[in-house]
Amino acid sequence: MEFETVRIVTGNDLATGDVTWWTGRGWSRHIADAVDAGAEAEAVAAREEAARHVNVPYVIEAKATPDGPRPAHIKDRIRAYGPTVRPDLSIAPADEGAAERVL
Amino acid sequence: MYKYDEYDQSIVEARVEEFREQAERRLSGELSEDQFKPLRLMNGLYLQLHAYMLRIAIPYGTLSSRQMRMLAHIARKYDRDYGHFTTRQNLQYNWIKLEDAADILAELATVEMHAIQTSGNCIRNISSDQFAGAAADEVTDPRPWAELLRQWSTFHPEFTYLPRKFKIAVIASEEDRAAVKLHDIGLQIRRNEAGEVGFRVFVGGGMGRTPMIAPLIRDFLPKEDFLSYMEACLRVYNRYGRRDNMYKARIKILIHELGADEYRRQVEEEFLHVKTLGLDPPAGEFERIAAFFAPPAYETGLPDEIDLSDPDFASWVEQNVHAHKQPGHAIVTISLKPVGGIPGDASSAQMDLMADLAEQYSFDELRVTHAQNIVLPHVAKRDLHTIWKKLDAAGLATPNLDLVSDIIACPGLDYCSLANARSIPVAQKIAQRFASLDRQRDLGEVKLKISGCINACGHHHAGHIGILGVDRKGEENYQLSFGGSGAEDTSIAKIIGPGFSEDGVVDAVEKALETYRELRTEGERFLDTYRRVGLAPFKEAIYG
Ligand code: SF4
């Protein structure tokens, strides 16, 4: 099934370095909270970086699946999840199949 | 081991406080990331895929128990209870918070450690032979010279903004355990016919995008001229190295373009000038440094025999224990490559245990190897069995040194923001495929090295079998190469053909090693057979 392509904004938290996603109002550690920023995405990234709310933000494309956005590139899927070789340190340590779904 | 004097200690402490202020200014919003990035990189703080990563310098790979315990403490208190030992004999933490970074550096400074020279276009942390001071085959301990280089290079004002990063390795034996010809400068200490100690100087090697073996620039450099000559080598590079193109900025490209003879001529000319500046330390200063590396007070009269009646212990001794220059002693290598584990990772508890063992049995010393293992350099043979039992209980007694499962793997796409593909899962699958120790031992020495991108931190160019992760239309893909070596017979591996999927490359490695088994003659390693018969039979087996 073909899902809609959305444009989401991601970066790292300035103080902790955690991967974060733009939710429309702020930043979340969970990609499921990310919203389609559409044509505004670059402006959001620039504004939030200037306000020091996020470190090195950038815009990526993702598929809007029922489980939330799925980034087009594996690098961002791994960023969203955590290291595939340490599921215990991932964002979903209790979800056994999560690492496989990243790939 | 070297002990900081007041100058060493005060410059490290001053650097911590300087960085603390810089980090506070970044956190308060006063500095932008563009302004802060070069400052944090000068203190080893990178931003990686999931968090900040902090790389700690371990000069020439030598650590005391106290320092190893501090690494464990930091992993426990500020990170996620583990650290990653790297191919440059350093340690990386993967989950550091910017708000903690200055506190971590302050804690490190209390045990004479720091993160200086672990990033940026400076002379990086000096690397050396992990068996230095213990190896039966060394001319002298190379570490006093590495320490002299550390003191000379730290905050060297002229070489803080080189065209590109600069890596130096020093060894003192014919067997090369530090891949010196694959460094920007590789130094081999040796004796000339008159019995004097000096250096063989190789310049312009490296891996990365354009792998090159360093040509010999000086066959015998008298030790009295050491620093002046190093200064001259760097000056010529600093002056003429390409700053217009970062892919051509390493010294290997300069020397390749100039030719070794012309580079040598320029260095010799510069050296004549530098030599007049009085840079080389007086003999007394070198002796002061060398005294820190005096051999420990070995017990004498110890037995050389080892009771090998326990077969598991015997396998470990055969694989992971090396000859020591002192009778009754041995060098132990602790494998950080359990089957299915992550190459180079150690938990805080494992680090503490290794520190305890070093304190109790190895004169308080540990070493980090470029193959991402840990060494206890000075162990009495009578203690080997006790040490093995303690290591075994902590999952640290895998008897696989230099076998196919002793894989070098960079962090790859699981952690590294520059990666194209994951390295660690490939290492894990290969180790699992060859999990049987009997099978590994039958295959003998196989140096398998995996990098997640062309930067080659996993040394794939120097692997008997090298694997490089590439991005093929958004999919992970793996190029296989054969015939590399980072030892004294240095060579660069050649790509064998089209790339593979993750599972495909594991199958291809297995086919290559089975082909080797069929073709080998008595005593040949995989590398020897490959060099003798060439690629064709391997290619036939793999691609059919
Ligand atoms: S080789 Fe590439 S992927 Fe691996 S650690 Fe180095 S930069 Fe990262």
XYZ file of C-alpha atoms and ligand atoms in Angstrom:
655
model
C 0.000 0.000 0.000
C 1.311 3.409 -0.964
C 1.375 5.973 1.869
C 1.412 9.704 1.505
C 4.829 11.389 1.566
C 5.210 13.981 4.307
C 7.969 16.415 5.212
C 9.071 16.284 8.813
C 11.708 18.183 10.760
C 14.279 16.537 12.993
C 17.350 17.580 14.958
C 19.075 16.914 18.251
C 18.301 18.440 21.602
C 20.897 21.080 22.378
C 21.586 20.088 25.970
C 21.148 16.315 25.884
C 21.880 15.500 22.244
C 18.721 13.380 22.053
C 17.154 12.935 18.626
C 14.000 15.035 18.460
C 11.098 15.556 16.036
C 8.980 18.642 15.379
C 5.447 18.168 16.666
C 3.919 21.425 15.423
C 4.247 23.015 18.855
C 7.538 21.729 20.174
C 9.952 18.822 20.017
C 9.394 15.188 20.932
C 11.762 12.237 21.250
C 9.172 10.058 19.508
C 8.850 10.162 15.748
C 5.214 9.114 16.099
C 4.573 12.645 17.373
C 6.131 14.257 14.283
C 3.836 16.295 12.030
C 3.891 17.085 8.348
C 5.459 20.529 8.186
C 4.909 20.674 4.417
C 6.245 23.747 2.669
C 6.937 25.363 6.042
C 9.491 22.741 7.074
C 12.649 24.699 6.229
C 11.269 27.831 7.890
C 10.446 25.835 11.036
C 13.970 24.408 11.114
C 15.583 27.831 10.681
C 13.355 29.491 13.261
C 13.803 26.772 15.873
C 17.551 26.649 15.387
C 17.838 30.413 15.698
C 15.833 30.215 18.936
C 18.270 27.508 20.176
C 15.445 25.044 20.681
C 17.186 22.399 18.616
C 20.626 21.591 17.290
C 21.338 21.132 13.572
C 17.719 20.602 12.426
C 17.004 19.343 8.938
C 14.034 18.332 6.844
C 13.404 14.779 5.684
C 10.783 12.979 3.667
C 8.798 10.212 5.297
C 5.823 8.004 4.536
C 2.756 8.661 6.671
C 2.046 5.118 7.873
C -0.643 4.272 10.441
C 2.175 3.775 13.009
C 3.494 7.248 12.350
C 5.973 8.700 9.870
C 8.512 6.267 8.391
C 11.617 8.136 7.134
C 12.644 7.449 3.551
C 16.282 6.921 4.451
C 17.565 4.170 6.711
C 19.823 6.638 8.531
C 16.799 8.549 9.814
C 14.952 5.358 10.658
C 17.927 4.352 12.817
C 17.997 7.831 14.349
C 14.322 7.493 15.188
C 14.748 4.076 16.757
C 18.278 3.846 18.190
C 21.170 1.502 17.435
C 19.756 -1.681 15.880
C 22.386 -3.699 17.726
C 21.310 -2.471 21.156
C 17.494 -2.691 21.260
C 17.735 -2.306 25.036
C 18.974 1.259 24.445
C 16.428 2.051 21.766
C 13.365 4.218 22.004
C 11.203 1.072 22.265
C 13.126 -1.444 24.400
C 10.046 -3.545 25.091
C 9.038 -3.876 21.426
C 10.870 -6.989 20.237
C 10.268 -6.649 16.511
C 11.046 -2.944 16.366
C 14.661 -3.228 15.217
C 13.639 -5.369 12.238
C 10.947 -2.924 11.201
C 13.537 -0.152 11.073
C 15.306 -1.820 8.194
C 53.920 4.918 33.032
C 54.356 8.610 32.393
C 53.172 10.866 35.228
C 52.030 14.404 34.561
C 54.213 17.181 35.868
C 52.702 20.477 36.982
C 52.734 21.815 33.414
C 50.862 18.831 31.994
C 48.313 18.995 34.793
C 47.784 22.718 34.624
C 47.269 22.857 30.851
C 44.731 20.036 31.007
C 42.869 21.678 33.898
C 42.935 25.064 32.192
C 41.492 23.467 29.071
C 38.618 21.969 31.073
C 37.678 25.339 32.519
C 37.928 26.999 29.123
C 35.626 24.371 27.669
C 33.217 24.656 30.603
C 32.716 28.293 29.794
C 32.340 27.607 26.082
C 29.718 24.919 26.738
C 27.811 27.233 29.073
C 27.767 29.904 26.395
C 26.405 27.395 23.916
C 23.749 26.166 26.347
C 22.679 29.698 27.145
C 22.267 30.433 23.464
C 25.109 32.911 23.260
C 27.013 30.749 20.769
C 25.510 29.236 17.636
C 26.322 25.678 16.606
C 28.549 27.022 13.843
C 30.527 28.960 16.421
C 30.601 26.165 18.969
C 31.327 23.187 16.736
C 35.074 23.836 16.229
C 35.430 24.437 19.976
C 33.712 21.225 21.002
C 35.627 19.231 18.389
C 38.901 20.458 19.869
C 37.707 18.709 23.017
C 36.721 15.459 21.356
C 32.976 16.146 21.445
C 31.177 15.119 18.261
C 27.478 15.118 17.450
C 26.584 11.660 16.183
C 23.388 9.939 15.125
C 21.763 9.601 18.519
C 23.624 11.958 20.829
C 26.912 13.689 21.457
C 29.880 11.350 21.330
C 32.988 11.989 23.420
C 36.306 10.515 22.317
C 38.898 10.180 25.072
C 42.592 10.104 24.217
C 44.563 7.128 25.474
C 48.138 8.144 24.630
C 49.868 5.290 22.773
C 47.135 3.014 24.122
C 48.586 2.840 27.645
C 46.297 3.023 30.685
C 46.706 2.548 34.417
C 44.130 0.681 36.484
C 43.065 3.962 37.999
C 42.452 5.430 34.566
C 40.503 2.380 33.416
C 38.366 2.619 36.550
C 37.683 6.250 35.755
C 36.545 5.238 32.267
C 34.175 2.743 33.887
C 32.931 5.343 36.349
C 32.174 7.838 33.581
C 30.362 5.191 31.556
C 28.240 4.395 34.581
C 27.565 7.909 35.769
C 27.227 9.871 32.540
C 26.682 7.356 29.747
C 24.832 4.071 29.381
C 27.171 1.812 31.255
C 29.566 0.974 28.433
C 32.285 2.389 26.238
C 33.703 1.599 22.820
C 37.434 1.048 22.278
C 38.466 2.307 18.855
C 40.970 1.431 16.156
C 43.050 4.415 17.241
C 43.484 2.965 20.724
C 41.034 5.510 22.140
C 37.680 5.177 23.885
C 34.350 6.627 22.793
C 31.191 7.235 24.781
C 28.086 7.245 22.640
C 25.463 8.926 24.809
C 26.990 12.046 26.281
C 24.993 15.110 27.238
C 26.482 18.492 26.430
C 25.483 19.688 29.878
C 27.718 16.974 31.428
C 30.694 17.234 29.081
C 32.787 19.687 31.123
C 32.201 17.702 34.320
C 33.368 14.559 32.548
C 36.523 16.275 31.328
C 37.140 17.554 34.863
C 36.842 14.026 36.248
C 39.205 12.742 33.555
C 41.751 15.423 34.419
C 41.980 14.019 37.950
C 43.510 10.866 36.449
C 45.689 12.653 33.857
C 43.318 12.095 30.958
C 41.584 14.347 28.451
C 40.006 14.481 25.018
C 42.527 16.816 23.411
C 43.877 15.812 19.964
C 41.034 13.394 19.325
C 39.476 15.544 16.627
C 40.278 18.424 14.328
C 43.088 19.063 11.873
C 45.881 18.694 14.385
C 48.393 15.998 15.244
C 46.140 13.363 16.746
C 46.789 11.158 19.728
C 49.984 9.178 19.062
C 49.560 5.438 18.609
C 52.019 2.631 19.272
C 52.623 -1.063 19.678
C 50.300 -2.511 22.309
C 53.105 -4.832 23.395
C 55.566 -1.955 23.936
C 57.861 -2.558 26.872
C 56.929 -6.233 26.968
C 57.528 -7.623 23.476
C 60.358 -10.071 23.139
C 61.256 -8.647 19.724
C 61.590 -4.912 20.463
C 64.775 -2.847 20.201
C 63.652 -0.526 22.978
C 60.363 0.647 24.460
C 58.858 2.982 21.839
C 56.631 4.795 24.344
C 59.145 7.368 25.650
C 59.416 8.547 22.050
C 55.653 8.533 21.677
C 55.415 10.551 24.896
C 57.983 13.020 23.585
C 55.844 13.382 20.470
C 52.791 13.920 22.667
C 54.484 16.725 24.551
C 55.800 18.293 21.364
C 52.512 18.071 19.507
C 50.019 19.055 22.226
C 48.835 22.582 21.454
C 51.715 23.011 18.983
C 50.779 26.480 17.767
C 52.013 25.967 14.236
C 50.253 22.632 13.758
C 46.835 23.288 15.269
C 45.275 24.102 11.900
C 46.950 21.711 9.508
C 45.384 21.104 6.086
C 43.901 17.904 7.572
C 44.229 15.602 10.559
C 47.617 13.984 11.127
C 48.290 10.570 12.634
C 51.637 9.279 13.881
C 52.498 5.767 15.061
C 55.730 4.522 16.650
C 56.999 0.953 16.938
C 60.345 -0.583 17.866
C 60.216 -4.077 16.412
C 60.367 -5.750 13.018
C 56.887 -7.138 13.533
C 54.497 -4.277 12.949
C 51.545 -4.386 15.333
C 50.558 -0.747 14.752
C 50.220 -0.493 10.936
C 52.869 2.228 10.773
C 52.990 2.410 6.975
C 49.318 3.319 6.952
C 49.870 6.449 9.026
C 50.720 10.001 8.006
C 54.044 9.368 9.714
C 55.099 5.861 10.717
C 58.235 5.472 12.814
C 60.153 2.294 13.333
C 62.891 2.470 15.934
C 65.860 0.285 15.024
C 69.588 -0.051 15.465
C 72.057 0.734 12.706
C 75.174 -1.296 12.034
C 77.071 0.681 14.662
C 74.447 -0.316 17.235
C 73.026 3.195 17.559
C 69.308 3.706 18.033
C 67.467 5.723 15.401
C 64.308 5.843 13.343
C 63.119 4.563 10.035
C 60.705 7.281 8.904
C 57.783 6.503 6.630
C 55.630 9.441 5.563
C 52.426 9.675 3.585
C 50.505 6.519 4.291
C 46.846 6.319 5.101
C 43.553 4.617 4.500
C 40.325 6.509 3.829
C 39.164 7.435 0.365
C 42.611 7.104 -1.218
C 44.576 4.376 0.556
C 48.349 4.620 0.251
C 51.353 2.882 1.735
C 53.852 5.373 3.109
C 57.144 5.562 1.233
C 60.390 5.426 3.196
C 61.633 8.992 3.622
C 64.596 8.411 5.936
C 66.189 5.029 6.541
C 68.019 6.054 9.675
C 67.269 9.217 11.574
C 69.601 9.645 14.552
C 67.596 10.033 17.733
C 69.327 13.354 18.462
C 67.535 14.840 15.435
C 64.151 13.344 16.112
C 61.945 16.335 16.898
C 63.668 18.646 14.425
C 63.014 16.153 11.663
C 59.383 15.689 12.718
C 58.971 19.446 12.730
C 60.439 19.644 9.241
C 58.116 16.894 7.943
C 55.108 18.755 9.320
C 56.262 22.170 8.143
C 56.582 21.088 4.526
C 53.111 19.579 4.728
C 51.617 22.583 6.490
C 53.037 24.872 3.840
C 52.107 22.896 0.727
C 49.320 20.529 1.727
C 46.108 21.181 -0.225
C 43.647 23.296 1.696
C 41.380 23.820 -1.302
C 39.968 20.297 -1.362
C 39.449 18.292 1.813
C 39.622 15.023 -0.127
C 43.137 15.914 -1.270
C 44.352 17.534 1.914
C 46.106 14.632 3.648
C 49.881 14.451 3.438
C 49.672 11.254 1.373
C 48.270 13.270 -1.530
C 51.001 15.905 -1.251
C 53.704 13.267 -1.304
C 52.016 11.400 -4.116
C 51.864 14.584 -6.182
C 55.354 15.829 -5.312
C 56.964 12.418 -5.381
C 58.778 10.970 -2.375
C 62.172 12.231 -3.577
C 61.068 15.831 -3.876
C 59.249 15.712 -0.529
C 62.387 14.255 1.065
C 64.535 16.978 -0.495
C 62.275 19.687 0.891
C 62.173 18.095 4.327
C 65.958 17.765 4.454
C 66.316 21.421 3.468
C 63.826 22.493 6.117
C 65.479 20.211 8.641
C 68.833 22.000 8.217
C 67.090 25.181 9.231
C 64.992 23.712 12.062
C 68.034 22.000 13.509
C 69.533 25.415 14.249
C 66.557 26.331 16.450
C 67.435 24.025 19.328
C 64.162 22.119 19.295
C 65.543 18.704 20.214
C 65.482 18.193 23.967
C 68.707 17.710 25.887
C 69.489 14.054 26.598
C 68.612 14.611 30.250
C 65.042 15.559 29.414
C 64.556 12.464 27.308
C 66.055 10.364 30.084
C 63.594 11.947 32.514
C 60.697 10.848 30.314
C 62.193 7.418 29.650
C 62.556 6.784 33.381
C 58.759 6.678 33.666
C 58.775 3.686 31.353
C 61.425 1.712 33.202
C 60.598 -2.002 33.363
C 58.515 -2.967 36.396
C 60.088 -4.878 39.274
C 59.559 -8.351 37.832
C 59.766 -11.280 40.140
C 62.672 -13.484 39.170
C 63.016 -17.233 39.233
C 59.419 -17.810 38.136
C 58.601 -20.996 36.242
C 58.094 -20.833 32.485
C 55.904 -23.935 32.344
C 52.145 -23.547 32.233
C 49.802 -26.356 33.248
C 47.669 -26.788 30.139
C 45.652 -29.770 31.287
C 42.390 -27.817 31.113
C 41.643 -27.785 27.355
C 39.622 -24.533 27.398
C 42.403 -22.771 29.237
C 44.936 -24.293 26.852
C 43.049 -22.897 23.818
C 43.004 -19.463 25.369
C 46.723 -19.602 26.171
C 47.524 -20.745 22.677
C 45.482 -17.994 21.055
C 45.557 -14.992 23.377
C 48.876 -15.221 25.230
C 52.164 -13.987 23.747
C 55.815 -14.268 24.638
C 57.202 -11.676 27.039
C 60.800 -10.556 27.163
C 61.010 -11.350 30.864
C 61.353 -15.059 31.763
C 58.360 -16.457 33.627
C 56.079 -13.744 32.221
C 53.613 -13.420 29.371
C 51.453 -10.884 27.582
C 47.701 -11.457 27.779
C 45.280 -10.101 25.210
C 41.692 -9.836 26.388
C 39.352 -10.242 23.452
C 36.515 -7.733 23.258
C 34.993 -9.870 20.493
C 32.669 -12.435 22.053
C 30.677 -14.236 19.382
C 27.610 -12.122 18.672
C 28.972 -9.173 20.675
C 29.864 -5.691 19.508
C 33.557 -5.430 18.625
C 35.386 -3.096 20.996
C 32.531 -2.541 23.443
C 33.093 -3.121 27.152
C 30.652 -2.596 29.994
C 31.601 -0.592 33.068
C 31.767 -3.804 35.071
C 34.120 -5.356 32.511
C 36.317 -2.263 32.575
C 36.455 -2.434 36.360
C 37.377 -6.102 36.251
C 40.152 -5.483 33.726
C 41.429 -2.666 35.948
C 41.409 -4.966 38.976
C 43.280 -7.684 37.091
C 45.857 -5.183 35.889
C 46.368 -3.888 39.393
C 46.703 -7.321 40.859
C 48.599 -9.142 38.137
C 50.067 -6.741 35.566
C 51.899 -4.008 37.444
C 48.893 -1.742 37.159
C 49.055 -1.454 33.375
C 46.679 -2.044 30.501
C 46.905 -1.369 26.800
C 44.319 -0.792 24.127
C 45.047 -2.406 20.760
C 44.164 -0.984 17.371
C 42.244 -4.214 16.837
C 39.919 -3.097 19.661
C 41.128 -5.512 22.315
C 42.770 -4.938 25.709
C 46.184 -6.135 26.821
C 47.572 -7.005 30.247
C 51.217 -6.528 29.337
C 53.185 -8.003 32.234
C 51.635 -11.138 33.683
C 53.468 -13.879 35.601
C 52.750 -17.197 33.899
C 51.817 -18.784 37.197
C 48.851 -16.339 37.400
C 47.490 -17.066 33.927
C 44.975 -19.668 35.022
C 43.515 -17.444 37.745
C 43.253 -14.536 35.339
C 41.590 -16.701 32.711
C 38.979 -17.917 35.174
C 38.103 -14.393 36.227
C 37.918 -13.234 32.619
C 35.810 -16.213 31.652
C 33.283 -15.444 34.390
C 32.895 -11.941 32.936
C 32.559 -13.038 29.287
C 36.058 -11.802 28.483
C 37.913 -15.025 27.747
C 36.984 -15.601 24.104
C 40.040 -17.387 22.687
C 39.842 -15.858 19.228
C 42.725 -13.423 18.861
C 43.596 -12.962 15.159
C 40.988 -15.545 14.135
C 38.090 -14.799 11.810
C 35.783 -13.703 14.652
C 38.346 -11.197 16.007
C 36.814 -8.632 13.687
C 37.604 -4.949 13.612
C 34.363 -3.073 13.028
C 33.740 0.648 13.160
C 30.494 1.894 14.762
C 28.908 2.225 11.309
C 25.342 3.311 10.727
C 24.206 2.185 14.160
C 25.987 5.182 15.670
C 27.959 7.219 13.151
C 26.482 10.146 11.275
C 28.900 9.724 8.359
C 28.063 6.061 7.769
C 26.529 4.558 4.650
C 25.800 1.161 6.132
C 25.919 -0.713 9.395
C 29.153 -2.515 10.291
C 28.361 -4.158 13.610
C 25.563 -6.496 12.432
C 27.816 -7.784 9.650
C 30.561 -8.499 12.184
C 28.056 -10.263 14.408
C 26.701 -12.428 11.602
C 30.164 -13.444 10.436
C 31.231 -14.275 13.994
C 28.083 -16.342 14.428
C 28.586 -18.150 11.103
C 32.061 -19.185 12.264
C 31.092 -19.640 15.909
C 32.779 -23.025 16.174
C 36.204 -22.447 17.635
C 37.552 -25.588 15.969
C 36.509 -24.227 12.615
C 38.071 -20.841 13.342
C 41.308 -22.406 14.446
C 41.393 -24.579 11.377
C 41.081 -21.423 9.264
C 43.946 -19.836 11.173
C 44.836 -16.175 11.088
C 42.267 -14.118 9.211
C 42.174 -10.370 9.740
C 38.694 -9.289 8.836
C 37.966 -5.576 8.996
C 34.738 -3.696 8.371
C 34.086 0.010 7.772
C 30.694 1.644 7.417
C 31.949 4.236 4.937
C 34.931 5.231 2.861
C 36.602 6.949 5.818
C 37.885 3.487 6.711
C 37.915 3.768 10.512
C 37.402 -0.018 10.443
C 40.655 -0.404 8.418
C 38.984 -2.438 5.665
C 41.818 -1.586 3.264
C 44.209 -3.416 5.595
C 42.038 -6.493 6.066
C 43.076 -9.866 4.735
C 39.357 -9.646 4.101
C 37.964 -6.128 4.032
C 34.330 -5.123 3.946
C 33.135 -1.638 3.092
C 29.535 -0.549 3.588
C 28.153 1.572 0.770
C 24.793 3.166 0.051
C 23.269 1.699 -3.086
C 20.117 3.624 -3.882
C 19.203 3.922 -0.223
C 19.993 0.254 0.538
C 22.942 -0.996 2.538
C 25.401 -2.776 0.316
C 28.800 -4.286 1.058
C 31.929 -4.331 -1.072
C 34.296 -7.163 -0.405
C 38.049 -6.889 -0.845
C 40.935 -9.279 -0.305
C 44.648 -9.083 0.230
C 45.190 -6.202 2.630
C 47.618 -6.199 5.521
C 48.462 -3.710 8.235
C 51.472 -5.713 9.375
C 55.101 -5.460 8.242
C 54.054 -6.887 4.863
C 51.690 -3.929 4.393
C 49.377 -4.124 1.422
C 46.088 -2.616 0.380
C 43.149 -4.893 -0.266
C 41.564 -4.995 -3.713
C 37.821 -5.013 -4.382
C 36.847 -8.393 -5.785
C 33.692 -7.500 -7.742
C 30.099 -6.338 -7.345
C 28.798 -5.765 -3.812
C 26.483 -7.857 -1.661
C 23.567 -7.575 0.716
C 24.265 -8.079 4.409
C 23.552 -11.811 4.266
C 25.216 -12.075 0.862
C 28.521 -10.772 2.152
C 28.492 -13.285 5.008
C 27.983 -16.089 2.466
C 30.740 -14.682 0.274
C 33.200 -14.619 3.176
C 32.357 -18.235 3.932
C 32.879 -19.267 0.307
C 36.210 -17.456 0.226
C 37.419 -19.201 3.353
C 36.240 -22.598 2.123
C 38.109 -21.989 -1.128
C 41.179 -21.147 0.879
C 40.869 -24.428 2.792
C 40.845 -26.339 -0.483
C 43.787 -24.470 -1.980
C 46.090 -23.853 0.947
C 49.440 -25.496 1.305
C 51.069 -26.362 4.620
C 51.395 -23.358 6.898
C 49.694 -20.888 4.576
C 47.294 -18.326 5.962
C 44.342 -17.080 3.907
C 46.396 -14.042 2.942
C 49.322 -16.170 1.768
C 47.126 -18.408 -0.354
C 45.372 -15.414 -1.873
C 48.719 -13.823 -2.710
C 49.983 -17.060 -4.250
C 46.973 -18.078 -6.343
C 45.390 -14.689 -7.045
C 41.753 -13.723 -7.091
C 40.410 -16.015 -9.832
C 39.521 -19.158 -7.828
C 37.936 -17.088 -5.073
C 35.938 -15.088 -7.561
C 34.793 -18.237 -9.268
C 33.605 -19.691 -5.950
C 31.833 -16.512 -4.916
C 30.243 -15.290 -8.136
C 30.154 -18.658 -9.902
S 34.349 4.373 8.762
Fe 32.713 5.810 8.368
S 30.963 4.856 9.347
Fe 32.732 3.930 10.236
S 33.139 5.152 12.062
Fe 34.420 5.946 10.387
S 33.227 7.626 9.582
Fe 31.806 6.368 10.766
